[in-house]
Tab-separated table of C-alpha atoms in Angstrom:
chain	number	residue	atom	x	y	z
A	1151	THR	CA	-0.148	0.101	-0.083
A	1152	GLN	CA	1.259	3.404	-0.878
A	1153	LEU	CA	0.889	5.682	1.702
A	1154	LEU	CA	1.688	9.546	1.882
A	1155	GLU	CA	2.055	11.447	5.324
A	1156	GLN	CA	1.712	15.107	5.297
A	1157	SER	CA	2.388	17.180	8.254
A	1158	PRO	CA	1.718	19.511	9.520
A	1159	GLN	CA	-2.289	18.251	9.686
A	1160	PHE	CA	-3.242	22.141	10.555
A	1161	LEU	CA	-1.465	25.518	10.164
A	1162	SER	CA	-2.433	28.740	11.332
A	1163	ILE	CA	-0.355	32.046	10.717
A	1164	GLN	CA	-0.452	35.561	10.001
A	1165	GLU	CA	-0.375	37.149	6.902
A	1166	GLY	CA	3.412	37.632	5.874
A	1167	GLU	CA	4.948	34.825	7.523
A	1168	ASN	CA	6.702	31.800	5.584
A	1169	LEU	CA	5.651	27.972	5.978
A	1170	THR	CA	6.487	24.712	4.902
A	1171	VAL	CA	4.203	21.809	4.547
A	1172	TYR	CA	6.007	18.445	4.132
A	1173	CYS	CA	4.942	15.113	2.361
A	1174	ASN	CA	6.718	11.759	3.267
A	1175	SER	CA	6.470	8.177	2.122
A	1176	SER	CA	8.299	5.092	2.228
A	1177	SER	CA	7.483	4.272	-1.507
A	1178	VAL	CA	9.312	5.805	-4.375
A	1179	PHE	CA	7.126	7.610	-6.664
A	1180	SER	CA	7.148	8.257	-10.536
A	1181	SER	CA	5.636	11.597	-9.837
A	1182	LEU	CA	4.381	13.658	-7.205
A	1183	GLN	CA	1.792	16.264	-7.424
A	1184	TRP	CA	0.470	19.343	-5.181
A	1185	TYR	CA	-3.168	20.261	-5.261
A	1186	ARG	CA	-5.174	23.065	-3.347
A	1187	GLN	CA	-8.749	22.679	-2.405
A	1188	GLU	CA	-11.244	25.484	-1.254
A	1189	PRO	CA	-14.370	25.133	0.649
A	1190	GLY	CA	-17.049	23.437	-1.669
A	1191	GLU	CA	-14.939	22.990	-4.636
A	1192	GLY	CA	-12.720	19.915	-5.967
A	1193	PRO	CA	-8.860	19.959	-5.419
A	1194	VAL	CA	-7.076	22.186	-7.966
A	1195	LEU	CA	-3.665	20.797	-9.429
A	1196	LEU	CA	-0.524	23.597	-8.574
A	1197	VAL	CA	2.351	21.560	-9.662
A	1198	THR	CA	3.702	18.359	-10.833
A	1199	VAL	CA	7.438	17.137	-9.891
A	1200	VAL	CA	9.069	14.381	-11.676
A	1201	THR	CA	12.760	14.325	-11.128
A	1202	GLY	CA	14.174	13.791	-7.881
A	1203	GLY	CA	15.734	16.683	-6.432
A	1204	GLU	CA	13.490	18.651	-8.859
A	1205	VAL	CA	12.530	22.404	-7.785
A	1206	LYS	CA	9.698	24.292	-9.347
A	1207	LYS	CA	8.363	27.903	-8.361
A	1208	LEU	CA	4.934	29.232	-8.661
A	1209	LYS	CA	4.888	32.881	-7.786
A	1210	ARG	CA	5.440	32.692	-3.855
A	1211	LEU	CA	5.032	28.886	-3.699
A	1212	THR	CA	8.084	26.568	-3.891
A	1213	PHE	CA	7.762	22.937	-4.449
A	1214	GLN	CA	10.585	20.480	-4.057
A	1215	PHE	CA	11.012	16.792	-4.684
A	1216	GLY	CA	13.463	14.772	-2.825
A	1217	ASP	CA	16.492	13.333	-4.424
A	1218	ALA	CA	15.165	9.656	-3.948
A	1219	ARG	CA	11.547	10.400	-5.012
A	1220	LYS	CA	9.986	9.610	-1.466
A	1221	ASP	CA	9.174	12.767	-0.134
A	1222	SER	CA	8.358	16.440	-1.105
A	1223	SER	CA	7.754	19.863	0.562
A	1224	LEU	CA	5.771	22.928	-0.231
A	1225	HIS	CA	7.077	26.292	1.040
A	1226	ILE	CA	5.199	29.328	1.076
A	1227	THR	CA	6.854	32.743	1.183
A	1228	ALA	CA	5.204	35.577	2.698
A	1229	ALA	CA	1.641	33.928	3.181
A	1230	GLN	CA	-1.669	35.996	2.395
A	1231	PRO	CA	-5.112	35.270	3.266
A	1232	GLY	CA	-5.716	34.090	-0.500
A	1233	ASP	CA	-3.332	30.848	0.363
A	1234	THR	CA	-5.862	29.655	2.747
A	1235	GLY	CA	-7.156	26.056	2.065
A	1236	LEU	CA	-6.389	22.260	2.185
A	1237	TYR	CA	-3.170	21.455	0.734
A	1238	LEU	CA	-2.821	18.042	-0.917
A	1239	CYS	CA	-0.068	16.066	-2.230
A	1240	ALA	CA	-0.526	13.216	-4.380
A	1241	GLY	CA	1.562	10.380	-6.234
A	1242	VAL	CA	1.519	7.347	-8.120
A	1243	SER	CA	4.119	4.999	-7.233
A	1244	SER	CA	5.309	1.610	-9.363
A	1245	GLY	CA	2.753	-0.879	-9.396
A	1246	TYR	CA	-0.521	1.575	-9.021
A	1247	SER	CA	-2.327	3.393	-11.722
A	1248	THR	CA	-4.320	6.099	-9.807
A	1249	LEU	CA	-3.368	8.597	-7.487
A	1250	THR	CA	-3.262	8.235	-3.897
A	1251	PHE	CA	-3.443	11.449	-1.675
A	1252	GLY	CA	-2.182	12.361	1.593
A	1253	LYS	CA	-4.454	13.476	4.502
A	1254	GLY	CA	-4.029	16.965	3.541
A	1255	THR	CA	-2.449	20.364	5.650
A	1256	MET	CA	-5.175	22.730	6.423
A	1257	LEU	CA	-3.831	26.091	6.212
A	1258	LEU	CA	-5.529	29.316	7.753
A	1259	VAL	CA	-3.865	32.835	7.068
A	1260	SER	CA	-5.231	35.289	9.152
A	1261	PRO	CA	-4.892	39.255	8.219
B	1188	ASP	CA	-16.130	26.489	-20.211
B	1189	THR	CA	-13.836	23.167	-20.162
B	1190	ALA	CA	-14.537	21.093	-16.729
B	1191	VAL	CA	-15.598	18.439	-15.092
B	1192	SER	CA	-19.257	18.787	-14.023
B	1193	GLN	CA	-21.017	16.801	-11.703
B	1194	THR	CA	-24.617	16.844	-10.175
B	1195	PRO	CA	-26.442	17.176	-8.086
B	1196	LYS	CA	-24.182	19.513	-5.826
B	1197	TYR	CA	-25.880	18.452	-2.597
B	1198	LEU	CA	-27.979	15.052	-2.179
B	1199	VAL	CA	-29.983	14.582	1.283
B	1200	THR	CA	-31.746	10.965	1.052
B	1201	GLN	CA	-33.066	8.441	3.822
B	1202	MET	CA	-31.403	5.191	4.511
B	1203	GLY	CA	-32.210	2.516	2.077
B	1204	ASN	CA	-33.048	4.761	-0.603
B	1205	ASP	CA	-31.127	4.520	-4.202
B	1206	LYS	CA	-29.301	7.565	-5.908
B	1207	SER	CA	-27.265	8.668	-8.595
B	1208	ILE	CA	-24.845	11.018	-9.172
B	1209	LYS	CA	-23.588	12.264	-12.783
B	1210	CYS	CA	-20.435	13.518	-14.036
B	1211	GLU	CA	-19.297	14.587	-17.279
B	1212	GLN	CA	-15.889	16.088	-18.959
B	1213	ASN	CA	-15.574	17.976	-21.735
B	1214	LEU	CA	-11.681	17.952	-21.707
B	1215	GLY	CA	-11.400	15.113	-24.432
B	1216	HIS	CA	-9.487	13.180	-21.292
B	1217	ASP	CA	-9.839	9.328	-21.676
B	1218	THR	CA	-9.741	8.129	-18.158
B	1219	MET	CA	-12.234	9.478	-15.539
B	1220	TYR	CA	-12.255	8.545	-11.584
B	1221	TRP	CA	-14.765	8.620	-8.838
B	1222	TYR	CA	-13.064	9.345	-5.146
B	1223	LYS	CA	-14.760	10.077	-1.624
B	1224	GLN	CA	-13.874	12.041	0.660
B	1225	ASP	CA	-14.468	11.837	4.274
B	1226	SER	CA	-15.445	14.215	7.190
B	1227	LYS	CA	-11.445	14.288	7.856
B	1228	LYS	CA	-10.986	15.262	4.481
B	1229	PHE	CA	-9.252	12.113	3.492
B	1230	LEU	CA	-9.565	11.516	-0.382
B	1231	LYS	CA	-9.882	7.913	-1.500
B	1232	ILE	CA	-10.383	6.029	-5.153
B	1233	MET	CA	-13.172	4.300	-5.525
B	1234	PHE	CA	-13.316	3.794	-9.196
B	1235	SER	CA	-11.282	4.177	-12.410
B	1236	TYR	CA	-12.399	3.894	-15.806
B	1237	ASN	CA	-10.443	4.218	-19.192
B	1238	ASN	CA	-12.254	4.596	-22.363
B	1239	LYS	CA	-15.250	2.981	-20.522
B	1240	GLU	CA	-13.627	0.257	-19.219
B	1241	LEU	CA	-13.245	-0.404	-15.459
B	1242	ILE	CA	-9.734	-0.458	-14.630
B	1243	ILE	CA	-9.730	0.130	-11.156
B	1244	ASN	CA	-12.278	-1.100	-8.248
B	1245	GLU	CA	-11.021	-0.729	-4.722
B	1246	THR	CA	-12.753	-2.057	-2.074
B	1247	VAL	CA	-15.963	-0.435	-2.190
B	1248	PRO	CA	-19.150	-2.312	-1.554
B	1249	ASN	CA	-21.016	-3.630	-4.676
B	1250	ARG	CA	-23.707	-1.262	-3.786
B	1251	PHE	CA	-21.859	1.198	-5.679
B	1252	SER	CA	-21.986	0.659	-9.260
B	1253	PRO	CA	-20.025	2.825	-12.020
B	1254	LYS	CA	-21.312	3.134	-15.106
B	1255	SER	CA	-19.861	4.875	-18.400
B	1256	PRO	CA	-22.111	4.935	-21.302
B	1257	ASP	CA	-19.172	7.083	-23.341
B	1258	LYS	CA	-15.381	8.537	-22.559
B	1259	ALA	CA	-16.844	11.503	-21.497
B	1260	HIS	CA	-19.403	10.499	-18.773
B	1261	LEU	CA	-19.266	8.525	-15.746
B	1262	ASN	CA	-22.216	8.220	-13.242
B	1263	LEU	CA	-22.227	6.334	-9.836
B	1264	HIS	CA	-25.285	4.670	-8.885
B	1265	ILE	CA	-25.714	3.783	-5.036
B	1266	ASN	CA	-27.840	1.436	-3.878
B	1267	SER	CA	-29.706	0.802	-0.206
B	1268	LEU	CA	-27.779	3.806	1.100
B	1269	GLU	CA	-26.458	3.576	4.632
B	1270	LEU	CA	-25.554	6.485	6.872
B	1271	GLY	CA	-21.755	5.583	6.443
B	1272	ASP	CA	-22.325	6.824	2.873
B	1273	SER	CA	-22.421	10.161	3.819
B	1274	ALA	CA	-19.682	12.055	2.191
B	1275	VAL	CA	-18.358	14.137	-0.167
B	1276	TYR	CA	-18.019	12.289	-3.725
B	1277	PHE	CA	-15.768	13.929	-6.513
B	1278	CYS	CA	-15.383	13.032	-9.997
B	1279	ALA	CA	-12.130	13.273	-11.950
B	1280	SER	CA	-10.786	12.874	-15.055
B	1281	SER	CA	-7.095	12.676	-16.681
B	1282	GLN	CA	-5.224	12.172	-19.563
B	1283	ASP	CA	-4.022	8.985	-19.655
B	1284	LEU	CA	-2.947	8.207	-16.178
B	1285	GLY	CA	-2.256	11.752	-15.532
B	1286	THR	CA	0.982	11.423	-13.691
B	1287	GLU	CA	2.506	14.560	-15.486
B	1288	THR	CA	-0.537	16.520	-16.182
B	1289	GLY	CA	-2.631	15.697	-12.999
B	1290	TYR	CA	-6.406	15.163	-12.527
B	1291	THR	CA	-9.223	17.810	-13.113
B	1292	PHE	CA	-11.977	17.586	-10.473
B	1293	GLY	CA	-15.671	18.510	-10.243
B	1294	SER	CA	-16.703	20.316	-7.290
B	1295	GLY	CA	-18.086	17.385	-5.378
B	1296	THR	CA	-21.431	16.190	-4.731
B	1297	ARG	CA	-22.176	16.320	-0.766
B	1298	LEU	CA	-24.259	13.016	-0.020
B	1299	THR	CA	-25.956	13.328	3.442
B	1300	VAL	CA	-27.937	9.967	4.532
B	1301	VAL	CA	-29.949	10.334	7.231
């Protein structure tokens, strides 16, 4: 069974702070994706990382894929209230054909 | 708008009833999915269809039956609803396995069984 552990489960910060969310597994993933889900909506893809050690930036969001392709991190610089939401990592490992999701990190950014 | 659309958005029904949720995508994707999100926000795969063929059926009770009349539609029928079926159900689609392009999700159907 492929299992993705996310930490922290919940994060409440003030606008302007920086934060990092982690996604870890004992399985190797061919690719790993990050989604953001807002209340009443489905998850929306933010980024896909494919290569071990890869770093991708999306404005104030920086995503990193671990060298061994077993873990990933999401760093947000100068968080804004609009960043509030549930952040989900998801991946497909060898032998599986569908995305497995982590349990998510709920981020609340207060003005 | 190109999207994955599912109906209804909300569904409240009594135990023992049978209900259906419809899903349509106009993205030209060849793979569609049903996910269940529980009260703790955990998303779990239920079914996966590729070109109208069932390819994944995770440990889901046989009261749940997906039907794919064509590549663009994947409906979910649930018989004899139970309290534990209450959850948000998401339809999604992808091109092939979506390992690089990701999944596109619908906005969910909140099912409440009373």
